[in-house]
PDB file of C-alpha atoms in Angstrom:
ATOM      1  CA  MET A   8      11.254 -14.872   9.573  1.00 28.00           C
ATOM      2  CA  TRP A   9       9.442 -11.567   9.914  1.00 34.00           C
ATOM      3  CA  ALA A  10       9.586  -9.321  12.949  1.00 31.00           C
ATOM      4  CA  PHE A  11       7.791  -6.035  13.281  1.00 35.00           C
ATOM      5  CA  ARG A  12       7.960  -3.369  15.968  1.00 35.00           C
ATOM      6  CA  MET A  13       6.517   0.037  15.256  1.00 40.00           C
ATOM      7  CA  GLY A  14       6.358   3.334  17.128  1.00 37.00           C
ATOM      8  CA  GLY A  15       4.788   6.716  16.571  1.00 34.00           C
ATOM      9  CA  VAL A  16       6.277   8.759  13.759  1.00 33.00           C
ATOM     10  CA  ALA A  17       5.944  12.516  13.195  1.00 30.00           C
ATOM     11  CA  ARG A  18       2.469  13.709  14.156  1.00 31.00           C
ATOM     12  CA  TYR A  19       0.755  10.395  13.521  1.00 31.00           C
ATOM     13  CA  ALA A  20      -0.439   8.066  16.203  1.00 34.00           C
ATOM     14  CA  GLY A  21       1.851   5.040  16.293  1.00 37.00           C
ATOM     15  CA  ARG A  22       1.233   1.576  17.584  1.00 35.00           C
ATOM     16  CA  ASN A  23       3.479  -1.126  19.045  1.00 33.00           C
ATOM     17  CA  LEU A  24       3.062  -4.625  17.706  1.00 31.00           C
ATOM     18  CA  ARG A  25       4.201  -7.745  19.526  1.00 31.00           C
ATOM     19  CA  PHE A  26       7.181  -9.519  18.056  1.00 29.00           C
ATOM     20  CA  TYR A  27       6.330 -12.969  16.713  1.00 32.00           C
ATOM     21  CA  CYS A  28       8.653 -15.583  15.251  1.00 29.00           C
ATOM     22  CA  GLN A  29       7.495 -18.780  13.573  1.00 31.00           C
ATOM     23  CA  TYR A  30       9.692 -21.821  13.172  1.00 29.00           C
ATOM     24  CA  PRO A  31       8.925 -24.816  10.973  1.00 33.00           C
ATOM     25  CA  SER A  32       9.751 -27.547  13.487  1.00 33.00           C
ATOM     26  CA  HIS A  33       9.315 -25.873  16.886  1.00 36.00           C
ATOM     27  CA  ASP A  34       6.443 -24.362  18.810  1.00 38.00           C
ATOM     28  CA  PRO A  35       7.356 -20.732  19.685  1.00 38.00           C
ATOM     29  CA  SER A  36       4.484 -20.581  22.137  1.00 40.00           C
ATOM     30  CA  SER A  37       6.144 -23.205  24.323  1.00 39.00           C
ATOM     31  CA  ARG A  38       7.775 -21.488  27.282  1.00 39.00           C
ATOM     32  CA  HIS A  39      10.702 -23.905  27.393  1.00 42.00           C
ATOM     33  CA  SER A  40      11.247 -24.604  23.682  1.00 43.00           C
ATOM     34  CA  ARG A  41      14.445 -23.617  21.929  1.00 47.00           C
ATOM     35  CA  ALA A  42      12.354 -21.434  19.640  1.00 43.00           C
ATOM     36  CA  ALA A  43      10.827 -19.602  22.596  1.00 41.00           C
ATOM     37  CA  ARG A  44      14.259 -18.909  24.073  1.00 45.00           C
ATOM     38  CA  HIS A  45      15.430 -17.584  20.680  1.00 44.00           C
ATOM     39  CA  HIS A  46      12.253 -15.492  20.436  1.00 40.00           C
ATOM     40  CA  ARG A  47      12.919 -13.784  23.745  1.00 41.00           C
ATOM     41  CA  ALA A  48      16.631 -13.318  23.073  1.00 44.00           C
ATOM     42  CA  HIS A  49      16.379 -11.815  19.610  1.00 43.00           C
ATOM     43  CA  ALA A  50      13.185  -9.780  19.546  1.00 40.00           C
ATOM     44  CA  PRO A  51      14.095  -6.447  17.905  1.00 38.00           C
ATOM     45  CA  ARG A  52      14.352  -3.401  20.138  1.00 36.00           C
ATOM     46  CA  ALA A  53      14.335  -0.565  17.597  1.00 34.00           C
ATOM     47  CA  ALA A  54      11.161   1.502  17.432  1.00 33.00           C
ATOM     48  CA  ALA A  55       9.601   2.840  14.238  1.00 36.00           C
ATOM     49  CA  ALA A  56      11.228   0.089  12.206  1.00 38.00           C
ATOM     50  CA  ILE A  57      10.536  -3.143  10.407  1.00 42.00           C
ATOM     51  CA  ALA A  58      13.171  -5.779  11.010  1.00 42.00           C
ATOM     52  CA  VAL A  59      13.586  -8.493   8.420  1.00 41.00           C
ATOM     53  CA  CYS A  60      15.786 -11.566   8.483  1.00 38.00           C
ATOM     54  CA  THR A  61      15.461 -13.889   5.486  1.00 38.00           C
ATOM     55  CA  HIS A  62      17.347 -16.773   7.115  1.00 39.00           C
ATOM     56  CA  CYS A  63      16.842 -17.541  10.773  1.00 35.00           C
ATOM     57  CA  PRO A  64      18.794 -20.423  12.347  1.00 35.00           C
ATOM     58  CA  PHE A  65      18.620 -20.478  16.101  1.00 31.00           C
ATOM     59  CA  THR A  66      22.116 -18.973  16.302  1.00 32.00           C
ATOM     60  CA  VAL A  67      20.989 -15.825  14.452  1.00 28.00           C
ATOM     61  CA  THR A  68      22.030 -12.550  16.040  1.00 32.00           C
ATOM     62  CA  ALA A  69      20.508  -9.084  15.844  1.00 35.00           C
ATOM     63  CA  ALA A  70      23.410  -8.041  13.602  1.00 39.00           C
ATOM     64  CA  LEU A  71      21.946 -10.162  10.788  1.00 46.00           C
ATOM     65  CA  MET A  72      18.713  -8.201  10.751  1.00 67.00           C
ATOM     66  CA  ARG A  73      17.986  -5.282   8.446  1.00 76.00           C
ATOM     67  CA  THR A  74      15.846  -2.432   9.747  1.00 83.00           C
ATOM     68  CA  PHE A  75      13.527  -0.284   7.680  1.00 87.00           C
ATOM     69  CA  ARG A  76      11.835   2.893   8.801  1.00 91.00           C
ATOM     70  CA  TYR A  77       8.057   2.578   8.831  1.00 94.00           C
ATOM     71  CA  LEU A  78       5.493   5.400   8.838  1.00 94.00           C
ATOM     72  CA  GLN A  79       1.727   5.132   9.129  1.00 94.00           C
ATOM     73  CA  LEU A  80      -0.104   8.120   7.665  1.00 94.00           C
ATOM     74  CA  ASP A  81      -3.616   9.488   7.601  1.00 91.00           C
ATOM     75  CA  VAL A  82      -4.004  10.893   4.085  1.00 93.00           C
ATOM     76  CA  PHE A  83      -6.673  13.546   3.365  1.00 91.00           C
ATOM     77  CA  SER A  84      -6.912  14.506   7.035  1.00 86.00           C
ATOM     78  CA  ASN A  85      -5.397  17.018   9.441  1.00 80.00           C
ATOM     79  CA  ARG A  86      -5.759  14.748  12.478  1.00 81.00           C
ATOM     80  CA  PRO A  87      -4.882  11.107  13.237  1.00 82.00           C
ATOM     81  CA  GLY A  88      -7.474   8.443  12.641  1.00 85.00           C
ATOM     82  CA  ALA A  89      -9.704  10.493  10.345  1.00 88.00           C
ATOM     83  CA  GLY A  90      -8.181   9.969   6.890  1.00 90.00           C
ATOM     84  CA  ASN A  91      -7.208   7.194   4.495  1.00 92.00           C
ATOM     85  CA  PRO A  92      -4.613   4.992   6.209  1.00 94.00           C
ATOM     86  CA  LEU A  93      -1.339   4.395   4.402  1.00 96.00           C
ATOM     87  CA  GLY A  94       1.708   2.360   5.368  1.00 97.00           C
ATOM     88  CA  VAL A  95       5.094   3.630   4.156  1.00 97.00           C
ATOM     89  CA  VAL A  96       8.355   1.660   4.246  1.00 96.00           C
ATOM     90  CA  VAL A  97      11.420   3.798   3.536  1.00 95.00           C
ATOM     91  CA  ASP A  98      14.660   2.516   1.926  1.00 92.00           C
ATOM     92  CA  ALA A  99      13.035  -0.775   0.916  1.00 95.00           C
ATOM     93  CA  GLY A 100      15.474  -1.597  -1.883  1.00 94.00           C
ATOM     94  CA  ALA A 101      16.623  -4.777  -0.126  1.00 93.00           C
ATOM     95  CA  LEU A 102      13.115  -6.250  -0.134  1.00 95.00           C
ATOM     96  CA  SER A 103      11.851  -8.541  -2.881  1.00 95.00           C
ATOM     97  CA  ALA A 104       8.414  -8.106  -4.430  1.00 96.00           C
ATOM     98  CA  GLN A 105       7.261 -11.179  -2.510  1.00 96.00           C
ATOM     99  CA  GLN A 106       8.450  -9.686   0.773  1.00 95.00           C
ATOM    100  CA  MET A 107       6.712  -6.378   0.015  1.00 96.00           C
ATOM    101  CA  GLN A 108       3.496  -8.251  -0.682  1.00 97.00           C
ATOM    102  CA  GLN A 109       3.841 -10.202   2.570  1.00 96.00           C
ATOM    103  CA  ILE A 110       4.367  -7.001   4.563  1.00 95.00           C
ATOM    104  CA  ALA A 111       1.369  -5.317   2.899  1.00 96.00           C
ATOM    105  CA  ALA A 112      -0.804  -8.346   3.653  1.00 96.00           C
ATOM    106  CA  TRP A 113       0.385  -8.453   7.265  1.00 95.00           C
ATOM    107  CA  LEU A 114      -0.225  -4.736   7.837  1.00 95.00           C
ATOM    108  CA  ASN A 115      -3.664  -5.166   6.216  1.00 96.00           C
ATOM    109  CA  LEU A 116      -4.018  -1.487   5.315  1.00 96.00           C
ATOM    110  CA  SER A 117      -5.761  -0.547   2.091  1.00 93.00           C
ATOM    111  CA  GLU A 118      -2.327   0.242   0.580  1.00 96.00           C
ATOM    112  CA  THR A 119       1.316   0.199   1.622  1.00 97.00           C
ATOM    113  CA  VAL A 120       4.044   1.974  -0.371  1.00 98.00           C
ATOM    114  CA  PHE A 121       7.729   1.070  -0.504  1.00 98.00           C
ATOM    115  CA  PHE A 122      10.443   3.575  -1.411  1.00 98.00           C
ATOM    116  CA  LEU A 123      13.100   2.156  -3.740  1.00 97.00           C
ATOM    117  CA  PRO A 124      16.168   3.554  -5.519  1.00 97.00           C
ATOM    118  CA  VAL A 125      15.275   5.622  -8.588  1.00 97.00           C
ATOM    119  CA  SER A 126      15.789   3.750 -11.875  1.00 96.00           C
ATOM    120  CA  ALA A 127      13.966   5.968 -14.408  1.00 97.00           C
ATOM    121  CA  PRO A 128      15.495   9.106 -15.942  1.00 96.00           C
ATOM    122  CA  GLY A 129      14.052  12.318 -14.526  1.00 94.00           C
ATOM    123  CA  ALA A 130      12.414  10.736 -11.466  1.00 96.00           C
ATOM    124  CA  ASP A 131      12.982  12.219  -7.998  1.00 96.00           C
ATOM    125  CA  TYR A 132      11.787   9.189  -6.045  1.00 97.00           C
ATOM    126  CA  HIS A 133      10.512   5.692  -6.763  1.00 98.00           C
ATOM    127  CA  ILE A 134       7.680   3.799  -5.088  1.00 98.00           C
ATOM    128  CA  ARG A 135       5.854   0.504  -5.414  1.00 98.00           C
ATOM    129  CA  ILE A 136       2.268   0.262  -4.184  1.00 97.00           C
ATOM    130  CA  PHE A 137       0.744  -2.878  -2.684  1.00 97.00           C
ATOM    131  CA  THR A 138      -2.699  -3.732  -1.351  1.00 94.00           C
ATOM    132  CA  PRO A 139      -2.978  -6.760   0.942  1.00 95.00           C
ATOM    133  CA  ARG A 140      -3.727  -8.817  -2.189  1.00 90.00           C
ATOM    134  CA  ALA A 141      -1.720  -7.413  -5.095  1.00 91.00           C
ATOM    135  CA  GLU A 142       0.537  -4.674  -6.473  1.00 94.00           C
ATOM    136  CA  LEU A 143      -1.029  -1.604  -8.106  1.00 93.00           C
ATOM    137  CA  PRO A 144       0.672   0.341 -10.916  1.00 93.00           C
ATOM    138  CA  PHE A 145      -0.791   3.585  -9.514  1.00 94.00           C
ATOM    139  CA  ALA A 146      -3.204   4.728  -6.815  1.00 93.00           C
ATOM    140  CA  GLY A 147      -4.245   8.184  -5.673  1.00 93.00           C
ATOM    141  CA  HIS A 148      -3.958   8.404  -1.904  1.00 93.00           C
ATOM    142  CA  PRO A 149      -0.729   6.301  -1.776  1.00 96.00           C
ATOM    143  CA  SER A 150       0.842   8.709  -4.260  1.00 96.00           C
ATOM    144  CA  VAL A 151      -0.287  11.727  -2.228  1.00 95.00           C
ATOM    145  CA  GLY A 152       1.119  10.191   0.951  1.00 96.00           C
ATOM    146  CA  ALA A 153       4.372   9.190  -0.744  1.00 97.00           C
ATOM    147  CA  ALA A 154       4.922  12.719  -2.057  1.00 96.00           C
ATOM    148  CA  TRP A 155       4.310  14.128   1.437  1.00 94.00           C
ATOM    149  CA  VAL A 156       6.872  11.729   2.911  1.00 96.00           C
ATOM    150  CA  ALA A 157       9.418  12.470   0.177  1.00 95.00           C
ATOM    151  CA  ARG A 158       9.133  16.193   0.805  1.00 93.00           C
ATOM    152  CA  THR A 159       8.852  16.294   4.604  1.00 92.00           C
ATOM    153  CA  HIS A 160      11.346  13.529   5.450  1.00 93.00           C
ATOM    154  CA  GLY A 161      14.262  14.687   3.321  1.00 91.00           C
ATOM    155  CA  LEU A 162      14.024  12.070   0.568  1.00 94.00           C
ATOM    156  CA  VAL A 163      14.175  14.756  -2.136  1.00 92.00           C
ATOM    157  CA  GLY A 164      15.881  18.116  -2.343  1.00 85.00           C
ATOM    158  CA  TYR A 165      14.197  21.510  -2.304  1.00 78.00           C
ATOM    159  CA  ARG A 166      12.625  22.591  -5.602  1.00 81.00           C
ATOM    160  CA  GLN A 167      11.778  26.245  -6.157  1.00 82.00           C
ATOM    161  CA  ASP A 168       8.978  25.332  -8.566  1.00 88.00           C
ATOM    162  CA  ASN A 169       7.575  22.701  -6.132  1.00 90.00           C
ATOM    163  CA  ARG A 170       7.496  20.107  -8.939  1.00 94.00           C
ATOM    164  CA  LEU A 171       8.616  16.540  -8.236  1.00 95.00           C
ATOM    165  CA  TYR A 172       8.494  13.447 -10.432  1.00 96.00           C
ATOM    166  CA  GLN A 173       7.296  10.162  -9.010  1.00 97.00           C
ATOM    167  CA  GLN A 174       8.426   6.881 -10.525  1.00 97.00           C
ATOM    168  CA  CYS A 175       5.928   4.040 -10.173  1.00 96.00           C
ATOM    169  CA  ALA A 176       4.802   1.081 -12.276  1.00 94.00           C
ATOM    170  CA  ALA A 177       2.534   3.403 -14.291  1.00 92.00           C
ATOM    171  CA  GLY A 178       5.491   5.588 -15.349  1.00 93.00           C
ATOM    172  CA  VAL A 179       7.069   8.858 -14.223  1.00 95.00           C
ATOM    173  CA  LEU A 180       4.315  11.209 -13.071  1.00 95.00           C
ATOM    174  CA  PRO A 181       4.460  14.916 -12.115  1.00 95.00           C
ATOM    175  CA  VAL A 182       3.599  15.835  -8.540  1.00 95.00           C
ATOM    176  CA  ASP A 183       3.371  19.348  -7.062  1.00 94.00           C
ATOM    177  CA  VAL A 184       4.165  19.660  -3.352  1.00 93.00           C
ATOM    178  CA  PHE A 185       3.832  23.134  -1.853  1.00 88.00           C
ATOM    179  CA  ASP A 186       3.267  24.928   1.438  1.00 86.00           C
ATOM    180  CA  ARG A 187       0.117  26.919   2.058  1.00 85.00           C
ATOM    181  CA  HIS A 188      -0.498  28.487   5.466  1.00 82.00           C
ATOM    182  CA  ASP A 189       2.023  26.109   7.066  1.00 80.00           C
ATOM    183  CA  VAL A 190       0.305  23.056   5.580  1.00 84.00           C
ATOM    184  CA  VAL A 191       2.006  20.826   2.997  1.00 86.00           C
ATOM    185  CA  LEU A 192      -0.365  20.237   0.087  1.00 89.00           C
ATOM    186  CA  VAL A 193       0.037  17.724  -2.730  1.00 93.00           C
ATOM    187  CA  ARG A 194      -1.362  17.903  -6.238  1.00 92.00           C
ATOM    188  CA  LEU A 195      -0.640  15.061  -8.650  1.00 89.00           C
ATOM    189  CA  ARG A 196      -1.551  13.977 -12.138  1.00 85.00           C
ATOM    190  CA  ALA A 197      -2.955  10.484 -12.572  1.00 86.00           C
ATOM    191  CA  PRO A 198      -2.083   8.490 -15.685  1.00 87.00           C
ATOM    192  CA  ARG A 199      -4.406   9.241 -18.592  1.00 87.00           C
ATOM    193  CA  ALA A 200      -7.390   6.877 -18.483  1.00 88.00           C
ATOM    194  CA  GLN A 201      -7.949   4.570 -21.434  1.00 89.00           C
ATOM    195  CA  CYS A 202     -10.943   2.381 -22.203  1.00 92.00           C
ATOM    196  CA  SER A 203     -10.125  -1.290 -22.664  1.00 90.00           C
ATOM    197  CA  ASP A 204     -11.754  -3.297 -25.455  1.00 88.00           C
ATOM    198  CA  THR A 205     -13.167  -6.338 -23.646  1.00 88.00           C
ATOM    199  CA  GLY A 206     -15.523  -7.535 -26.377  1.00 85.00           C
ATOM    200  CA  THR A 207     -17.889 -10.190 -24.996  1.00 87.00           C
ATOM    201  CA  HIS A 208     -15.223 -11.952 -22.974  1.00 87.00           C
ATOM    202  CA  HIS A 209     -16.701 -10.924 -19.601  1.00 91.00           C
ATOM    203  CA  ALA A 210     -20.365 -10.918 -20.622  1.00 91.00           C
ATOM    204  CA  ALA A 211     -21.419 -13.748 -18.306  1.00 92.00           C
ATOM    205  CA  ALA A 212     -19.659 -12.283 -15.257  1.00 93.00           C
ATOM    206  CA  LEU A 213     -21.054  -8.818 -16.022  1.00 93.00           C
ATOM    207  CA  ALA A 214     -24.565 -10.222 -16.272  1.00 93.00           C
ATOM    208  CA  GLN A 215     -24.225 -11.660 -12.771  1.00 94.00           C
ATOM    209  CA  VAL A 216     -23.113  -8.253 -11.449  1.00 95.00           C
ATOM    210  CA  THR A 217     -25.645  -6.048 -13.249  1.00 95.00           C
ATOM    211  CA  ARG A 218     -28.706  -8.106 -12.366  1.00 94.00           C
ATOM    212  CA  ALA A 219     -28.490  -6.582  -8.870  1.00 93.00           C
ATOM    213  CA  PHE A 220     -28.793  -3.035 -10.247  1.00 95.00           C
ATOM    214  CA  ALA A 221     -31.225  -0.869 -12.186  1.00 95.00           C
ATOM    215  CA  MET A 222     -28.862  -0.081 -15.050  1.00 95.00           C
ATOM    216  CA  SER A 223     -28.898   2.838 -17.511  1.00 95.00           C
ATOM    217  CA  ALA A 224     -28.610   2.357 -21.245  1.00 93.00           C
ATOM    218  CA  GLN A 225     -24.839   2.956 -21.059  1.00 93.00           C
ATOM    219  CA  ALA A 226     -22.957  -0.314 -21.335  1.00 91.00           C
ATOM    220  CA  PRO A 227     -20.438  -1.182 -18.584  1.00 93.00           C
ATOM    221  CA  ALA A 228     -16.838  -0.443 -19.535  1.00 94.00           C
ATOM    222  CA  LEU A 229     -13.387  -1.344 -18.238  1.00 93.00           C
ATOM    223  CA  TRP A 230     -11.124   1.699 -17.882  1.00 92.00           C
ATOM    224  CA  ASN A 231      -7.451   1.821 -16.945  1.00 88.00           C
ATOM    225  CA  ASN A 232      -5.499   4.691 -15.364  1.00 85.00           C
ATOM    226  CA  GLY A 233      -2.790   2.529 -13.828  1.00 81.00           C
ATOM    227  CA  PRO A 234      -5.111  -0.020 -12.262  1.00 82.00           C
ATOM    228  CA  SER A 235      -8.194  -1.130 -14.184  1.00 86.00           C
ATOM    229  CA  TRP A 236     -11.707  -0.220 -13.036  1.00 88.00           C
ATOM    230  CA  TRP A 237     -15.128  -1.352 -14.160  1.00 93.00           C
ATOM    231  CA  LEU A 238     -17.512   1.605 -14.578  1.00 94.00           C
ATOM    232  CA  LEU A 239     -21.232   0.880 -14.346  1.00 95.00           C
ATOM    233  CA  GLU A 240     -23.820   3.607 -14.822  1.00 95.00           C
ATOM    234  CA  LEU A 241     -27.093   3.122 -12.957  1.00 96.00           C
ATOM    235  CA  ALA A 242     -30.444   4.466 -14.083  1.00 95.00           C
ATOM    236  CA  ASP A 243     -30.789   7.324 -11.587  1.00 95.00           C
ATOM    237  CA  GLU A 244     -30.004   8.551  -8.083  1.00 96.00           C
ATOM    238  CA  ALA A 245     -32.646   6.305  -6.539  1.00 95.00           C
ATOM    239  CA  ALA A 246     -31.050   3.263  -8.190  1.00 95.00           C
ATOM    240  CA  VAL A 247     -27.715   4.161  -6.622  1.00 95.00           C
ATOM    241  CA  ARG A 248     -29.194   4.753  -3.157  1.00 96.00           C
ATOM    242  CA  THR A 249     -31.155   1.494  -3.115  1.00 95.00           C
ATOM    243  CA  ALA A 250     -28.535  -0.709  -4.784  1.00 94.00           C
ATOM    244  CA  VAL A 251     -27.638  -3.977  -3.031  1.00 94.00           C
ATOM    245  CA  PRO A 252     -24.512  -5.206  -4.808  1.00 95.00           C
ATOM    246  CA  ASP A 253     -23.692  -8.881  -5.187  1.00 94.00           C
ATOM    247  CA  LEU A 254     -20.162  -8.772  -3.753  1.00 94.00           C
ATOM    248  CA  ALA A 255     -19.368 -12.362  -4.719  1.00 94.00           C
ATOM    249  CA  ALA A 256     -20.298 -11.657  -8.344  1.00 94.00           C
ATOM    250  CA  ILE A 257     -18.247  -8.446  -8.302  1.00 94.00           C
ATOM    251  CA  ALA A 258     -15.234 -10.280  -6.877  1.00 91.00           C
ATOM    252  CA  CYS A 259     -15.527 -12.909  -9.619  1.00 92.00           C
ATOM    253  CA  LEU A 260     -15.656 -10.216 -12.326  1.00 92.00           C
ATOM    254  CA  LEU A 261     -12.656  -8.383 -10.892  1.00 88.00           C
ATOM    255  CA  TYR A 262     -10.649 -11.593 -10.636  1.00 85.00           C
ATOM    256  CA  THR A 263     -11.342 -12.734 -14.199  1.00 86.00           C
ATOM    257  CA  SER A 264     -10.665  -9.281 -15.665  1.00 86.00           C
ATOM    258  CA  ASP A 265      -7.642  -8.427 -13.478  1.00 79.00           C
ATOM    259  CA  ALA A 266      -9.344  -5.230 -12.310  1.00 76.00           C
ATOM    260  CA  ALA A 267      -8.751  -3.344  -9.069  1.00 70.00           C
ATOM    261  CA  ASP A 268     -10.475  -4.978  -6.124  1.00 64.00           C
ATOM    262  CA  ASP A 269     -11.809  -2.665  -3.387  1.00 58.00           C
ATOM    263  CA  THR A 270     -14.511  -5.061  -2.195  1.00 49.00           C
ATOM    264  CA  PRO A 271     -14.557  -5.835   1.551  1.00 46.00           C
TER     265      PRO A 271
END
């Protein structure tokens, strides 16, 4: 059973979401069902939290629920609603990978990060990054947002040199967090990109993708800097501006090559 109730956090616009509980053998929408009575009795009251109960008999009490602080950020913006949205769940060590994926899918933001206990030597904080579909080893704006949260919400101690180390699936990465004119700025180093040798394994899928474009002479290549990305060079600026991508073909290529999927 999953229950979510969220409120505004820090300077970001919050939103309240209706509690919903689903039961395998009862209809929670029925006003007089046992499930409906349980739903009304045990809806969580805490704001700015995610409440999770992994086992929910009808006699469950609020004491069995765990609460997790949730933040929703606008990264790369100085005002709400104008940046890249990011969900952040703090102290998520009790959640399984499956539960993190379910939360990320339910929130349906481009990425959601989960703070976990540090397990790598030298790291100051540890995050896992999930899209609604899959986990990413590394991503830029989630890492920027996570560093901001770590610094501004007391998850790491003060560092005179402003250098922090983020643990994620791509390794332990340096992050600089510093104040400039009363604004917290973040500078981070992405994992070094490496070109993957794909041979002719994806030739058919690539042909379906590239037929929609006016391509240059440079062959498409799969690069990895945490996630994997296909890089396609088009012939010129006009080719980019007039391109009409075949999204179904792109999705097929990304799926078969396990590359990052940012398609709508």
